[in-house]
mmCIF file of C-alpha atoms in Angstrom:
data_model
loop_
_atom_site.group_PDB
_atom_site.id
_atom_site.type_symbol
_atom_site.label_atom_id
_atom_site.label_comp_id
_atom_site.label_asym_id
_atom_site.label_seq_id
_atom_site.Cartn_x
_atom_site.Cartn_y
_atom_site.Cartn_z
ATOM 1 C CA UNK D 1 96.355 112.003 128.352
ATOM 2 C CA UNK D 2 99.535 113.864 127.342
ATOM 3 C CA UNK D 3 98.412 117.625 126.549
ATOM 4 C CA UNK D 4 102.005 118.250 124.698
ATOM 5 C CA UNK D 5 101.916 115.597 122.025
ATOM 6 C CA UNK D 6 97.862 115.082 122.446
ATOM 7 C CA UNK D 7 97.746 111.532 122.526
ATOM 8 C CA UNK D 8 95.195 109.355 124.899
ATOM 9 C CA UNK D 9 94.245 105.893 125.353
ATOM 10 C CA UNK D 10 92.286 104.054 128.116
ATOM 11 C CA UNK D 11 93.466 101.474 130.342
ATOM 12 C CA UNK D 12 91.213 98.456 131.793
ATOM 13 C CA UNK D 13 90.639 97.985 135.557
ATOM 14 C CA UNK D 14 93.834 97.081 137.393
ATOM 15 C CA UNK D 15 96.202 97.970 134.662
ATOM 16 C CA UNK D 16 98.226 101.452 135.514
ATOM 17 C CA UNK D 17 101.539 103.266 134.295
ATOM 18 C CA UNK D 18 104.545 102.491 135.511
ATOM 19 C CA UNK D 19 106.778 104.669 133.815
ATOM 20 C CA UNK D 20 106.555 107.428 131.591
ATOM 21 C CA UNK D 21 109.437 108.846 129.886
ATOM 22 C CA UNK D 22 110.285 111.592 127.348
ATOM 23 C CA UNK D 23 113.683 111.513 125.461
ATOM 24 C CA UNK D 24 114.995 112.184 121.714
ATOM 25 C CA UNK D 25 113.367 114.703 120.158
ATOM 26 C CA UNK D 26 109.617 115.122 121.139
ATOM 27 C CA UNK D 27 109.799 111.371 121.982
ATOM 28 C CA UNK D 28 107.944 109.505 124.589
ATOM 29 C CA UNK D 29 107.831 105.782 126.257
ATOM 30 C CA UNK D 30 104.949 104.471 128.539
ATOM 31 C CA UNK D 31 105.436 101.366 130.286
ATOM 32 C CA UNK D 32 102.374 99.830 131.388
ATOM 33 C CA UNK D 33 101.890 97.538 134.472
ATOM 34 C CA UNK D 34 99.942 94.781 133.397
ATOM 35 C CA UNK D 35 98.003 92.724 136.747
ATOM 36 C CA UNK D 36 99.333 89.272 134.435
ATOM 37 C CA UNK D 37 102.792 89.849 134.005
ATOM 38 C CA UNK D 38 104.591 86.584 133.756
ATOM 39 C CA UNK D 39 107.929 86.591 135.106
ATOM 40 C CA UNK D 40 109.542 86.458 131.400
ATOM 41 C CA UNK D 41 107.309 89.492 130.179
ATOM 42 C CA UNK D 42 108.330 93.059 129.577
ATOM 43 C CA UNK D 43 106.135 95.544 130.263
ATOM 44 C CA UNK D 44 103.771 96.221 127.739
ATOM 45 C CA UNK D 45 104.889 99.293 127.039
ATOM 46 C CA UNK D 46 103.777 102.709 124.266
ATOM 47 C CA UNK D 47 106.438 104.565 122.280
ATOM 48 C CA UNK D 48 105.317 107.607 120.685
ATOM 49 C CA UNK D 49 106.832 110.964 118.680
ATOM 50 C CA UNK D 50 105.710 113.348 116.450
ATOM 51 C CA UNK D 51 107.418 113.401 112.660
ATOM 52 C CA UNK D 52 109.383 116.710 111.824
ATOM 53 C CA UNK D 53 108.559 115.572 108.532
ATOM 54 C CA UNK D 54 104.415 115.148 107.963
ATOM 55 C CA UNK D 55 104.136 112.300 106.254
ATOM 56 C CA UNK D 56 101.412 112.375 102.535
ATOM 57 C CA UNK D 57 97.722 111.263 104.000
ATOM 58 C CA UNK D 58 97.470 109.056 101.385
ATOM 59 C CA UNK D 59 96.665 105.663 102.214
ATOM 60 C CA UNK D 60 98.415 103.421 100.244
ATOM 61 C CA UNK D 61 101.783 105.493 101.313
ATOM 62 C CA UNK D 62 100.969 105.010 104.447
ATOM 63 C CA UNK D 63 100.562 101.603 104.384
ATOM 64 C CA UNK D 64 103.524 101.019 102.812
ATOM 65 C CA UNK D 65 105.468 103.674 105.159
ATOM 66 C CA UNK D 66 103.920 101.300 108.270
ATOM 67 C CA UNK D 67 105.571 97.838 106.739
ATOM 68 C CA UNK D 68 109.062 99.750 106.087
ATOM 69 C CA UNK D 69 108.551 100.490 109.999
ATOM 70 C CA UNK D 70 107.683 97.370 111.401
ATOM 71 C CA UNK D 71 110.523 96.234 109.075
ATOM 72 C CA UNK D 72 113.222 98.661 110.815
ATOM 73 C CA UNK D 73 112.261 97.306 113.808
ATOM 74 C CA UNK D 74 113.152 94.095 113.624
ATOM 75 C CA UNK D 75 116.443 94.891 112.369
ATOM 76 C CA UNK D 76 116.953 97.121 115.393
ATOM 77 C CA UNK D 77 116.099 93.996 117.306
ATOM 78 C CA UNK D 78 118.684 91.937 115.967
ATOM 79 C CA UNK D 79 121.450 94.469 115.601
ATOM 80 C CA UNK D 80 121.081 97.186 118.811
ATOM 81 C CA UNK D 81 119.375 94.616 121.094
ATOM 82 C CA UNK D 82 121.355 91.454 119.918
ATOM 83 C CA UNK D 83 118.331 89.566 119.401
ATOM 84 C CA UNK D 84 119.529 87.475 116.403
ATOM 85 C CA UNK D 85 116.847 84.862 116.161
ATOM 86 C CA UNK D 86 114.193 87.691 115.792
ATOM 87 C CA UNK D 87 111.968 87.959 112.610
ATOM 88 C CA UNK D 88 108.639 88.769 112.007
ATOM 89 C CA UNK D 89 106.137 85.959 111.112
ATOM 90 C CA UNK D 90 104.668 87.364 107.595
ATOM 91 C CA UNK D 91 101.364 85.385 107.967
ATOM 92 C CA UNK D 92 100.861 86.891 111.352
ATOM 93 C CA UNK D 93 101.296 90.335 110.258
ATOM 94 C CA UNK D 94 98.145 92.807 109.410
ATOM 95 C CA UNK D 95 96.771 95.902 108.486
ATOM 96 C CA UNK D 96 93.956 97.269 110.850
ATOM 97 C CA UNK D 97 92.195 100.883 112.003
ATOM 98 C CA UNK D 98 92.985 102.262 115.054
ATOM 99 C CA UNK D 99 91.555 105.592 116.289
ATOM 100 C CA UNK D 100 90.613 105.866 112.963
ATOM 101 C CA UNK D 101 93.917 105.416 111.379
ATOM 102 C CA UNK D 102 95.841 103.059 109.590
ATOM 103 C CA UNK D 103 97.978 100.666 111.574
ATOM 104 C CA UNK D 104 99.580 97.274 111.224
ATOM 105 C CA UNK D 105 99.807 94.649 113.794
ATOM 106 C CA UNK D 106 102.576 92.287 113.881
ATOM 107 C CA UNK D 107 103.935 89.361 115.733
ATOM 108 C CA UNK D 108 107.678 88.331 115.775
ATOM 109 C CA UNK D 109 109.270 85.473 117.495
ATOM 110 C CA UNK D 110 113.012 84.838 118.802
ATOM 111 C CA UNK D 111 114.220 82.715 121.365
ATOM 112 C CA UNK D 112 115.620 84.395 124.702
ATOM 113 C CA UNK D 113 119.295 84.154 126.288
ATOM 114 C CA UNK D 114 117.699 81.478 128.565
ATOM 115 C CA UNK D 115 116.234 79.399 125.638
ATOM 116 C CA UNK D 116 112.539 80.163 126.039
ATOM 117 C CA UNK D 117 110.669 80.683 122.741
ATOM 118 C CA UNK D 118 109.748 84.595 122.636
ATOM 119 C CA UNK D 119 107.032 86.323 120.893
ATOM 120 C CA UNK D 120 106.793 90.459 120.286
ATOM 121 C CA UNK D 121 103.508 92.034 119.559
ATOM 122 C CA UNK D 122 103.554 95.174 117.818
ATOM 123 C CA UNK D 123 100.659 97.759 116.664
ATOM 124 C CA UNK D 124 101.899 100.453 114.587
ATOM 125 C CA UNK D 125 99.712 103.570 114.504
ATOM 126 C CA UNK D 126 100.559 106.336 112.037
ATOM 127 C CA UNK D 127 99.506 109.589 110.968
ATOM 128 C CA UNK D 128 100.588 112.622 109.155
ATOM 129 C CA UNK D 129 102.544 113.321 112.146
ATOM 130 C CA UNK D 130 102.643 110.935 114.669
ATOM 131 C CA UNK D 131 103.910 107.723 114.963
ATOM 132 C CA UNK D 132 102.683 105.406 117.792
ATOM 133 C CA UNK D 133 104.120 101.770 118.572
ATOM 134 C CA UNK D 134 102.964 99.215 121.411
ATOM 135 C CA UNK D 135 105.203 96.637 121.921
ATOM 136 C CA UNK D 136 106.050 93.760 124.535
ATOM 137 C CA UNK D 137 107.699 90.442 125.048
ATOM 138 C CA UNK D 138 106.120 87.709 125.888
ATOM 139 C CA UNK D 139 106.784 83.942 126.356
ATOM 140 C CA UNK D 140 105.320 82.452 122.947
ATOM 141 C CA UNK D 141 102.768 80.008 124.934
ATOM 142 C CA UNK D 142 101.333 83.108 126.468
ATOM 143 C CA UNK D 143 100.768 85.211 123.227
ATOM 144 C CA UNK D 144 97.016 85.222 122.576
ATOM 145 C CA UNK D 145 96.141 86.005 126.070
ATOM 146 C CA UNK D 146 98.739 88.629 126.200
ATOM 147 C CA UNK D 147 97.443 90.019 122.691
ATOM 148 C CA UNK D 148 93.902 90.302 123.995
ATOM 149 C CA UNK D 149 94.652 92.306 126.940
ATOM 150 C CA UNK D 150 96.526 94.828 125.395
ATOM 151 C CA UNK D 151 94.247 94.881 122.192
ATOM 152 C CA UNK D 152 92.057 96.513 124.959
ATOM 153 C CA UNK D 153 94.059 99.575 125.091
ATOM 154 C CA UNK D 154 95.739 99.678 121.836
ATOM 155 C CA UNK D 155 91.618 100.203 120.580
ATOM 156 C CA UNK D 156 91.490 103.614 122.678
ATOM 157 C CA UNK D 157 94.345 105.278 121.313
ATOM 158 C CA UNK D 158 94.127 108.641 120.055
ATOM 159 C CA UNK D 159 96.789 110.527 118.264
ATOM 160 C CA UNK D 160 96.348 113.794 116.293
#
């Protein structure tokens, strides 16, 4: 658990933190070690911060404020990280509850420098102040495995 920003999750047997890294203003990263890595896979990691702005409770602005997110980060994938092949599959994008908040799960694809077909899976969690994102790389013919194991955690987070 982190007692400054008050956010917890749970992670399954074997799993652990390999980093864990504040930054920016009030911002974190958690990088996970997952016991299946695949050579090609990032760590699954958690990027969190709390808003200087509180965002309306509402839920149909946050809904919309969780696509516009999900939508800035693909273009930070293709601009900062040069990933130019990287877009987010619409059909494989989706609204869901975590911690009892709304969140949006998404899956993008790209193809990597080495010409392997890529996959991201995101979970955006937001609240009136906190924003939460778990994110990782994956070869595409590993996805659904890879989504189920970190579905696991993504289900235990808790943000205030």
């Amino acid at each position: 658990m982190d007692m400054t920003y008050n956010v917890s999750f749970r992670l399954p047997d074997h799993w652990g933190v390999k980093n864990s890294q504040r930054w920016g203003d009030q911002e974190n990263t958690v990088i996970f070690s997952d016991p299946q890595k695949s050579s090609e896979q990032t760590g699954p990691s958690l990027y969190y911060r709390r808003l200087a702005v509180p965002l309306s409770p509402k839920s149909a602005v946050m809904k919309e404020e969780l696509q516009r997110e999900m939508d800035s980060k693909a273009v930070q994938r293709q601009k900062q990280q040069h990933l130019s092949s990287y877009h987010l599959l619409p059909d494989n994008c989706g609204a869901r509850i975590v911690g009892g908040h709304d969140a949006r799960s998404c899956i993008a694809e790209f193809t990597s420098e080495l010409g392997t077909p890529m996959a991201e899976y995101l979970t955006l969690v937001r609240t009136e102040n906190t924003l939460a994102l778990f994110f990782g790389f994956i070869p595409a013919n590993d996805l659904d495995r890879y989504r189920k194991r970190l579905d696991t955690i993504i289900e235990t987070l808790q943000i205030p």
